CSV table of C-alpha atoms in Angstrom, one decimal:
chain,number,residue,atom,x,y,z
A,1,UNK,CA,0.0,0.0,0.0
A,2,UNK,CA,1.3,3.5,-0.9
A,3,UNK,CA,-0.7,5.6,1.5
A,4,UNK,CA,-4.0,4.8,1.3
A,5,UNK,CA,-3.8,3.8,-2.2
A,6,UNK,CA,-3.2,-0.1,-3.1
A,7,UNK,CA,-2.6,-0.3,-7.0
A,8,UNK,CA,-3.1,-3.3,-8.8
A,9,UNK,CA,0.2,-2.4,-11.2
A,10,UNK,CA,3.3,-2.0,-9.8
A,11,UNK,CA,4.6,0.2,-12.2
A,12,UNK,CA,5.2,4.1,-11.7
A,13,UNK,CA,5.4,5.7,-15.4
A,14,UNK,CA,6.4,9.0,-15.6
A,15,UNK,CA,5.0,11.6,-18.2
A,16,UNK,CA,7.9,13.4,-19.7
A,17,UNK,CA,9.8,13.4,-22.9
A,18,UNK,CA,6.7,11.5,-25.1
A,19,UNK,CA,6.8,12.5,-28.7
A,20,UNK,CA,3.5,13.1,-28.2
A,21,UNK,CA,0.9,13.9,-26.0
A,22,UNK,CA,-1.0,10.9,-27.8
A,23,UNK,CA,1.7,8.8,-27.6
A,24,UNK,CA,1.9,9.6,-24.3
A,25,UNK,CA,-2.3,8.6,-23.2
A,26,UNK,CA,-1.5,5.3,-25.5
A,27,UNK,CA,2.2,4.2,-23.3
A,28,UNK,CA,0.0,5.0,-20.3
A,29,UNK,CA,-2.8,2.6,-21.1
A,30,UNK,CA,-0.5,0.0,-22.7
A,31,UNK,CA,1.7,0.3,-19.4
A,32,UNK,CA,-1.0,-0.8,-16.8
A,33,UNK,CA,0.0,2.2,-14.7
A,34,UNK,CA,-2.5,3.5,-11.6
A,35,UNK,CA,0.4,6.3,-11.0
A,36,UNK,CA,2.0,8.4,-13.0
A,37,UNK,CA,4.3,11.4,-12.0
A,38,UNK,CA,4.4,14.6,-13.6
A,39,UNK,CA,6.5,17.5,-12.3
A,40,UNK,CA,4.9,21.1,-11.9
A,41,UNK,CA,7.4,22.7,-14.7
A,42,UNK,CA,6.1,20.1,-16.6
A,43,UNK,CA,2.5,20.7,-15.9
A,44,UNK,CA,2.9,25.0,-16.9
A,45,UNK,CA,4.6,23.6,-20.4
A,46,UNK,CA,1.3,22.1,-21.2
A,47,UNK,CA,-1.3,24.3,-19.5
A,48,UNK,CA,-4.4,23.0,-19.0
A,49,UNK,CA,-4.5,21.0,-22.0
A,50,UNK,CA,-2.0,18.5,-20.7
A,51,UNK,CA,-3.4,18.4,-17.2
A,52,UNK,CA,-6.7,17.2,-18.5
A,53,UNK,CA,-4.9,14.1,-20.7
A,54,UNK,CA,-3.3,13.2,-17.4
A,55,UNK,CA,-7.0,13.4,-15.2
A,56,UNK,CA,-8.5,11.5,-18.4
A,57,UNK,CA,-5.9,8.6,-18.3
A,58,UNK,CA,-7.9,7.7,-14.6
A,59,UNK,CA,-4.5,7.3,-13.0
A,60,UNK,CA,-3.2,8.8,-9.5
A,61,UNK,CA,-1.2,11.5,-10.3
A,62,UNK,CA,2.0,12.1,-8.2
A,63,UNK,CA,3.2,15.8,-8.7
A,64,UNK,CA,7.3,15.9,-8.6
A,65,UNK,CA,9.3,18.3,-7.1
A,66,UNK,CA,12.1,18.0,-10.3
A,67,UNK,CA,14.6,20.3,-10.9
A,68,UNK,CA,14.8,21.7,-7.3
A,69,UNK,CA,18.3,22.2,-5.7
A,70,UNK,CA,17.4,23.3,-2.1
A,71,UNK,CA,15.0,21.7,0.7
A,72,UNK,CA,12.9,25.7,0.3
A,73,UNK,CA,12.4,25.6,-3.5
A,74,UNK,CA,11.4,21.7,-3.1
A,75,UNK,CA,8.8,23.0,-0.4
A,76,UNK,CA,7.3,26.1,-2.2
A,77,UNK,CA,6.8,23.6,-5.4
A,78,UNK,CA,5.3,20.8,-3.6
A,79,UNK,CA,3.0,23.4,-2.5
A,80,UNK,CA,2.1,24.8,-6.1
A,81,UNK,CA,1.9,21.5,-7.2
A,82,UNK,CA,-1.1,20.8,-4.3
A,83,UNK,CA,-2.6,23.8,-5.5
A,84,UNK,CA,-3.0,22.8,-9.1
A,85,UNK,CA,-3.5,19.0,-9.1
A,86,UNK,CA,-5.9,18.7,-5.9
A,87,UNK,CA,-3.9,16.4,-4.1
A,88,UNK,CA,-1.3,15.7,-0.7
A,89,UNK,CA,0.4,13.5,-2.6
A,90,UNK,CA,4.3,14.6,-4.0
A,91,UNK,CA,7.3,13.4,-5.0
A,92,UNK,CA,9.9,14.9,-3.0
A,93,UNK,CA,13.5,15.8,-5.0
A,94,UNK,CA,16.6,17.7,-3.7
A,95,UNK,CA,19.0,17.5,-5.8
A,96,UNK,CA,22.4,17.9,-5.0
A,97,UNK,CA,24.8,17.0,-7.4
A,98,UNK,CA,24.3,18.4,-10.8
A,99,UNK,CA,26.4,15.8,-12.9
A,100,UNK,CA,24.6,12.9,-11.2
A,101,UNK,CA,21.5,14.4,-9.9
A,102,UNK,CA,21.9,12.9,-6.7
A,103,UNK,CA,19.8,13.8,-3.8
A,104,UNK,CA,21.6,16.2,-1.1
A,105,UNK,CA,20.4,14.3,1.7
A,106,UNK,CA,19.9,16.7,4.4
A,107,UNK,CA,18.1,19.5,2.4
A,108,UNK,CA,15.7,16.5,1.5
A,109,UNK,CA,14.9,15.2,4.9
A,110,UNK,CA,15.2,18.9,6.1
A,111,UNK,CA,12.0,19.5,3.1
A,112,UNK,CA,10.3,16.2,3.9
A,113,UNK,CA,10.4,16.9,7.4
A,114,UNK,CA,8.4,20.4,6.9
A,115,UNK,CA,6.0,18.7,3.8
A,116,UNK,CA,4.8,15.9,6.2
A,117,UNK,CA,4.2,18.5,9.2
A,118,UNK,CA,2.1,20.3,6.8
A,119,UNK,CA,-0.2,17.3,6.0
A,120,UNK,CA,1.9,16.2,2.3
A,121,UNK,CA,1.8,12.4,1.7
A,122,UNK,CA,5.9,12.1,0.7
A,123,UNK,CA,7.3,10.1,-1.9
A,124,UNK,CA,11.1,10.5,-1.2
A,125,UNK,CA,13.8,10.5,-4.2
A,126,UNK,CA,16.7,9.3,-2.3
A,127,UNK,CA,20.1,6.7,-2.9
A,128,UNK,CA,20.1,3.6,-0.4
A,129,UNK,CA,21.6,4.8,2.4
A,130,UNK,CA,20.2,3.4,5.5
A,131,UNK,CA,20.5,6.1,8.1
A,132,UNK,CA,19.4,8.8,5.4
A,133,UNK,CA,16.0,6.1,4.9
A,134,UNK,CA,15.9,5.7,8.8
A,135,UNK,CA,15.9,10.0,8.7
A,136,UNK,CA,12.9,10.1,6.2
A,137,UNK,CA,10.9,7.5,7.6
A,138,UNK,CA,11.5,9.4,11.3
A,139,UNK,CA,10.3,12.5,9.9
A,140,UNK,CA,6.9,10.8,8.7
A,141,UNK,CA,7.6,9.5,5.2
A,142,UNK,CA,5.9,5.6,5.1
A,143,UNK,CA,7.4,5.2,1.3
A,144,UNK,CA,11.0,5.3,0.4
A,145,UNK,CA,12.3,5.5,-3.5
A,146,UNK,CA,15.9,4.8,-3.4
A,147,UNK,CA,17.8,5.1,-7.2
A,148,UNK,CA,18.5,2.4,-9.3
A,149,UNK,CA,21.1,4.4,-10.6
A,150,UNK,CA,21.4,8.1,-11.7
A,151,UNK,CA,18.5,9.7,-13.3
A,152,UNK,CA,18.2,8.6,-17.3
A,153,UNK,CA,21.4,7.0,-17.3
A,154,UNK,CA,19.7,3.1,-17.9
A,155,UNK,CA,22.3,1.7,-15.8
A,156,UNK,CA,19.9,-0.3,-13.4
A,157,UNK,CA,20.6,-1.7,-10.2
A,158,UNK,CA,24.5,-0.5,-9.5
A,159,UNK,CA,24.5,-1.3,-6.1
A,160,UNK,CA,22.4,-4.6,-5.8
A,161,UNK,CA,24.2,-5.6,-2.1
A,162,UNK,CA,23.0,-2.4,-1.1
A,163,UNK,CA,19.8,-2.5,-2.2
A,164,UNK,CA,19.3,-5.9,-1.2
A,165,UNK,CA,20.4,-4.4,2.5
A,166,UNK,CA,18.4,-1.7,2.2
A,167,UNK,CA,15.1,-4.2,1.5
A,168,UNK,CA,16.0,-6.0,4.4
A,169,UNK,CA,16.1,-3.0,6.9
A,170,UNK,CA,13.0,-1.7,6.1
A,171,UNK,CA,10.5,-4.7,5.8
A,172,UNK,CA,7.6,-3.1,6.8
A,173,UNK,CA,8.2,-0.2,4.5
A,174,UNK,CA,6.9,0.3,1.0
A,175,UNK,CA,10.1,0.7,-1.2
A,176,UNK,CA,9.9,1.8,-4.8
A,177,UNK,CA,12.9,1.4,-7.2
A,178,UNK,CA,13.4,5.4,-8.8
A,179,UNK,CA,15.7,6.1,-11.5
A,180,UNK,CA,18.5,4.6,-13.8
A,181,UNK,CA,15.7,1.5,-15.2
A,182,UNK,CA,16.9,1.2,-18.7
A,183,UNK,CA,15.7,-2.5,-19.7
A,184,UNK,CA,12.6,-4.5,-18.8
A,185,UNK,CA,14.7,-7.2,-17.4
A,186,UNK,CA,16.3,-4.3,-14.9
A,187,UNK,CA,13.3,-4.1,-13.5
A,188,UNK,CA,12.5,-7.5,-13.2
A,189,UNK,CA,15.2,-8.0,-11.4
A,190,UNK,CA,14.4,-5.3,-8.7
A,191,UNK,CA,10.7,-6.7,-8.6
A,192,UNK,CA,12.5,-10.6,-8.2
A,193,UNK,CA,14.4,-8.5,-5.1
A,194,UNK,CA,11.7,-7.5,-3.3
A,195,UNK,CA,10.5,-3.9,-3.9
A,196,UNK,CA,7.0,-3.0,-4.0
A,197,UNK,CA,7.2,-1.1,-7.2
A,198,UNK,CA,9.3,0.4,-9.7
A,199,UNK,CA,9.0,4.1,-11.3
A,200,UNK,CA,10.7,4.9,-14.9
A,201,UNK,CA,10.4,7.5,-17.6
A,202,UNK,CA,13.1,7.7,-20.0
A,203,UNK,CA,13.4,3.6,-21.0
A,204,UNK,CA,10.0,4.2,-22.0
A,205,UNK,CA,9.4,7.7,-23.7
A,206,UNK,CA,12.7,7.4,-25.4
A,207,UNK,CA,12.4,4.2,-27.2
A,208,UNK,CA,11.5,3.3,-30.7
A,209,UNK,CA,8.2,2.6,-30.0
A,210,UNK,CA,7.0,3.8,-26.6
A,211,UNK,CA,3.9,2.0,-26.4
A,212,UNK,CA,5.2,-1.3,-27.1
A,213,UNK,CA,8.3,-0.6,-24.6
A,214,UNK,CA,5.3,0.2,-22.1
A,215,UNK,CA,3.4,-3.4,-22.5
A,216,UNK,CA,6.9,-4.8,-22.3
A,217,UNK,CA,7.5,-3.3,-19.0
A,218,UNK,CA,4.4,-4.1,-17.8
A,219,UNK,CA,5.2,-7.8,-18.3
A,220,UNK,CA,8.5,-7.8,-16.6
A,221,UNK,CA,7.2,-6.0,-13.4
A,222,UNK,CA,4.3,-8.5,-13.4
A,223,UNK,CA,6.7,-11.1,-14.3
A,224,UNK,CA,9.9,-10.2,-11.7
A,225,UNK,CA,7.0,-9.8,-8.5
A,226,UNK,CA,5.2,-13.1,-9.2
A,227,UNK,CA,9.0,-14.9,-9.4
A,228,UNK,CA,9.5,-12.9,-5.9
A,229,UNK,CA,6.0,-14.4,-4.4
A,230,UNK,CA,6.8,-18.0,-5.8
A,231,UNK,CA,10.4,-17.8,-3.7
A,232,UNK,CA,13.4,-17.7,-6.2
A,233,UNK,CA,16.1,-20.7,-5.4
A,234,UNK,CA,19.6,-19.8,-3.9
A,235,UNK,CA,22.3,-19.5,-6.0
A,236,UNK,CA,25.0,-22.1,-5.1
A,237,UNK,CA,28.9,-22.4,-5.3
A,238,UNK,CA,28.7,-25.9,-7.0
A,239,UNK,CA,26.7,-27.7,-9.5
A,240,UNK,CA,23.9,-29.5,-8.3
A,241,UNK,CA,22.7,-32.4,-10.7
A,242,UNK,CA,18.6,-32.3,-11.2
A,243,UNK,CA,18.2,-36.2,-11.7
A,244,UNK,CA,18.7,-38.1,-8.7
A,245,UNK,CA,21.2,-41.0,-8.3
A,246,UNK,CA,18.9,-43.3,-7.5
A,247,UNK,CA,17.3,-45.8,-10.0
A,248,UNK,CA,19.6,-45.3,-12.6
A,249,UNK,CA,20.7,-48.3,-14.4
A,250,UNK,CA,23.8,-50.0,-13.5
A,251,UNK,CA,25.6,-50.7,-16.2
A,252,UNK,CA,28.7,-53.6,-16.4
C-alpha cells in the first residue's frame, strides 16, 4: 500500500519526454500504470490541456518536485503542485549533485520533514543509504524511493548488495525502485528483489516505440513480483545435478 492507495500495477510511469501527447495517453494505457508522476514545470509547459490528458488517463497523479536544488524551493513547489493537481500526494526531489542528480540528503529530509508537518503524503527521491531512509521515515515518510542508478542513465541496479540491505532493513516499509531502469529485465530484477514497485520514464518515452516498450514493461514488473512471491532458489557455489542418483541403471 502507498498511503492509502493499493494499486493493482506495480509500475510508476512518468509523463515526460513522449513524442507526443497521444503517444503519451496510448504508453500510459498500454503500461498498466495507476500512477504516473508529472513534475509542476512540466504541468505549466502544457497548460491545462495537458493536465486534462493526465486526469482522463484515470490514473493517481503524483506531482514531482524535479529540478529543485534546495530543501525551500522543493517545499514552495510541492505546494504549487497541491494547488494545481488537488492532491497531498508529491514526490519529494533535492537534488544535489548536478552531474549525477543525486539527492543532497539533508536539504531532503530537512524538506520532507516540513511537507509531512504540513499534511503532504511524501514520496522520497533518495540513494540507499540506510540512516538517510531511517531519517525520512523518522520525519513521517511511510514510502521510500531509493535510485536504481542516476537519473536517465539506464544503468539499473548499480549497487544490488545495497539495495538488497536496504530491503531487508526496512521490511515493513513500502520501497519503490526510482531512476536509472533502462531495460525490462532491470526491473524484473528489482521486482524478483523485493521492492513493492518500480518508477521509470526515459526507458520508455525514449524508445523506438513507446507504447510497445510500455506493455513490455508491464510484463517484466508483473513477471519479476510473481517470481519474488513463488520464492526464487539460492544460488550455489557448486553444481547441483537435477536427476537423482537413485534408480539409474547400472551398467557392467
Amino acid at each position: 500500500m502507498f498511503y492509502d492507495v493499493t494499486p493493482v500495477s506495480r509500475l510508476f510511469l512518468g509523463t515526460a519526454q513522449y513524442p507526443s501527447p497521444a503517444v503519451l495517453a496510448d504508453a500510459i494505457s498500454a503500461s498498466g500504470s495507476e500512477i504516473i508522476t508529472v513534475s509542476l514545470r512540466r504541468e505549466g509547459a502544457g497548460g491545462a490541456h495537458f493536465r486534462d490528458l493526465l486526469q482522463a488517463s484515470g490514473c493517481h497523479i503524483l506531482p514531482n518536485t524535479a529540478g529543485c536544488h534546495s530543501a525551500r524551493e522543493a517545499i514552495t513547489t510541492a505546494r504549487m503542485a497541491r494547488e494545481v493537481f488537488g492532491t497531498n500526494w508529491v514526490k519529494l526531489e533535492v537534488i544535489g549533485h548536478a552531474d549525477t542528480l543525486q539527492p543532497d540528503p539533508f536539504a531532503l529530509v530537512e524538506a520532507a520533514r516540513e511537507l509531512c508537518a504540513d499534511g503532504f503524503e511524501v514520496f522520497p527521491y533518495t540513494t540507499e543509504d540506510l540512516i538517510v531512509g531511517e531519517k525520512l521515515v523518522e520525519a513521517g515518510c511511510r514510502v521510500l524511493m531509493p535510485w536504481g542508478s542516476p537519473i536517465g542513465s539506464g544503468q539499473g541496479l548499480r549497487h544490488e548488495d545495497a539495495l538488497c540491505s536496504m530491503r531487508a532493513h526496512f521490511p515493513d516499509i513500502p520501497l519503490v525502485i526510482d531512476a536509472g531502469i533502462g531495460a525490462p529485465s532491470q526491473a524484473a530484477r528489482a521486482m524478483e528483489m523485493g521492492f513493492d514497485a518500480v518508477l521509470l520514464n526515459t526507458a520508455v518515452a525514449k524508445a523506438g516505440d513507446p507504447v510497445a516498450m510500455a506493455r513490455a514493461f508491464a510484463g517484466a514488473v508483473e513477471s519479476g513480483r510473481l517470481a519474488h512471491e513463488a520464492g526464487l532458489m539460492g544460488r550455489r557455489d557448486m553444481a547441483v545435478a537435477s536427476t537423482p542418483l537413485f534408480g539409474m541403471a547400472a551398467l557392467t
